[in-house]
Amino acid sequence: QVQLQETGPGLVKPSETLSLNCTVSGGSVSSHYWSWIRQPPGKGLEWIGYISYSGSTSYNPSLKSRVTISLDTSKNQFSLKLSSVTAVDTAVYYCGSNPHEGVWTYWGQGTLVTVSS
Amino acid sequence: EIVLTQSPGTLSLSPGERATLSCMASQTIANNYLAWYRQKPGQAPRLLIYGAARRATGIPDRFSGSGSGTDFTLTISGLEPEDFAVYYCQQYGSSPRTFGQGTKLEIK
């Protein structure tokens, strides 16, 4: 059973870079597809992007210019970087995965990131 | 980008009743790659249905999905207390992956 755990700062200043890690247990980042999804408080879900086990990536065009998702096989984790954040980036950020890209069977518990000075 | 519109916004039913949730897409979803999730307050979403009609592992058979093309339905037969939550549809037939705005299923 794959388990995911998001870690990172809960508060980021405007214009800075949001950085989160997702640590994988019960599985290997060398298989499956690994995604980030976010949910502003009280609102719906937004797909941010994914990275495959081979390292290929795909991002939501609405965020593409500011997003980087990467794999660290030595730590069995993957990461999200979102640059030039503003208040609209305040959300619960989830990491998710599945053997097949597109849906998410496994989810982290989510971490709230607030963008504020 | 495919826009998914869910209806109704809120559905009020009693335990034991049958719930029918709708998801309409702005264009045809390739291969009927449509999924449904349930999200309880303070929790991550849980995958219920993928490929429009396939139940995910461990999902009870009171959950069923149907539809094709642009019109999809999630049916929950015999509502249990844990089913009162928010439900999202999501398409993965094209990029970017997109979600509906959600249907809140509340206790009447």
CSV table of C-alpha atoms in Angstrom, one decimal, chain A residues 27-106:
chain,number,residue,atom,x,y,z
A,27,GLY,CA,6.3,1.9,-3.1
A,28,SER,CA,9.0,3.4,-5.3
A,29,VAL,CA,9.1,6.6,-7.2
A,30,SER,CA,10.7,4.5,-9.9
A,31,SER,CA,7.3,3.2,-10.8
A,32,HIS,CA,3.9,4.9,-11.0
A,33,TYR,CA,3.0,8.5,-11.9
A,34,TRP,CA,3.3,11.2,-9.3
A,35,SER,CA,1.1,14.3,-9.2
A,36,TRP,CA,0.3,17.5,-7.4
A,37,ILE,CA,-3.3,18.7,-6.9
A,38,ARG,CA,-4.4,21.8,-5.0
A,39,GLN,CA,-7.6,23.0,-3.4
A,40,PRO,CA,-8.1,26.6,-2.2
A,41,PRO,CA,-10.0,26.9,1.1
A,42,GLY,CA,-13.7,26.1,0.5
A,43,LYS,CA,-13.2,25.6,-3.2
A,44,GLY,CA,-12.7,22.8,-5.8
A,45,LEU,CA,-9.7,20.8,-7.0
A,46,GLU,CA,-7.1,21.9,-9.5
A,47,TRP,CA,-4.5,19.6,-11.1
A,48,ILE,CA,-1.1,21.2,-11.1
A,49,GLY,CA,1.0,18.6,-13.0
A,50,TYR,CA,2.7,15.2,-12.9
A,51,ILE,CA,6.0,13.5,-13.3
A,52,SER,CA,6.3,9.9,-14.4
A,53,TYR,CA,8.6,7.2,-13.1
A,54,SER,CA,10.9,8.0,-16.1
A,55,GLY,CA,11.0,11.7,-15.3
A,56,SER,CA,8.8,13.0,-18.0
A,57,THR,CA,6.5,15.9,-16.9
A,58,SER,CA,3.2,17.5,-17.8
A,59,TYR,CA,1.9,20.7,-16.3
A,60,ASN,CA,-1.4,22.6,-16.2
A,61,PRO,CA,-1.0,25.4,-18.8
A,62,SER,CA,-2.5,27.9,-16.3
A,63,LEU,CA,0.6,27.3,-14.0
A,64,LYS,CA,3.2,26.0,-16.5
A,65,SER,CA,5.4,29.1,-16.5
A,66,ARG,CA,5.8,28.9,-12.7
A,67,VAL,CA,5.8,25.1,-11.9
A,68,THR,CA,8.6,22.5,-11.6
A,69,ILE,CA,8.0,19.0,-10.5
A,70,SER,CA,11.0,16.7,-9.9
A,71,LEU,CA,11.9,13.3,-8.6
A,72,ASP,CA,14.5,12.3,-6.1
A,73,THR,CA,15.0,8.6,-6.3
A,74,SER,CA,17.6,8.5,-3.6
A,75,LYS,CA,15.1,9.9,-1.1
A,76,ASN,CA,12.1,8.2,-2.7
A,77,GLN,CA,10.3,11.5,-2.9
A,78,PHE,CA,9.1,14.0,-5.4
A,79,SER,CA,8.8,17.7,-5.2
A,80,LEU,CA,6.8,20.8,-6.3
A,81,LYS,CA,8.2,24.3,-6.8
A,82,LEU,CA,5.8,27.1,-7.6
A,83,SER,CA,7.5,30.4,-8.2
A,84,SER,CA,6.2,34.0,-7.8
A,85,VAL,CA,3.3,33.1,-5.6
A,86,THR,CA,0.5,35.4,-4.7
A,87,ALA,CA,-2.5,35.1,-2.4
A,88,VAL,CA,-4.4,33.1,-5.0
A,89,ASP,CA,-1.9,30.3,-4.6
A,90,THR,CA,-3.1,29.8,-1.0
A,91,ALA,CA,-4.5,26.3,-0.9
A,92,VAL,CA,-4.3,22.8,0.5
A,93,TYR,CA,-1.7,21.0,-1.6
A,94,TYR,CA,-2.0,17.3,-2.2
A,95,CYS,CA,0.4,14.8,-3.7
A,96,GLY,CA,-1.2,11.9,-5.4
A,97,SER,CA,-0.2,8.8,-7.4
A,98,ASN,CA,-1.4,5.8,-9.4
A,99,PRO,CA,0.1,3.1,-11.6
A,100,HIS,CA,-1.6,4.8,-14.6
A,101,GLU,CA,-1.5,8.5,-15.2
A,102,GLY,CA,-4.7,10.5,-15.0
A,103,VAL,CA,-6.4,9.4,-11.8
A,104,TRP,CA,-5.2,9.2,-8.3
A,105,THR,CA,-5.7,6.2,-6.1
A,106,TYR,CA,-3.2,7.2,-3.4
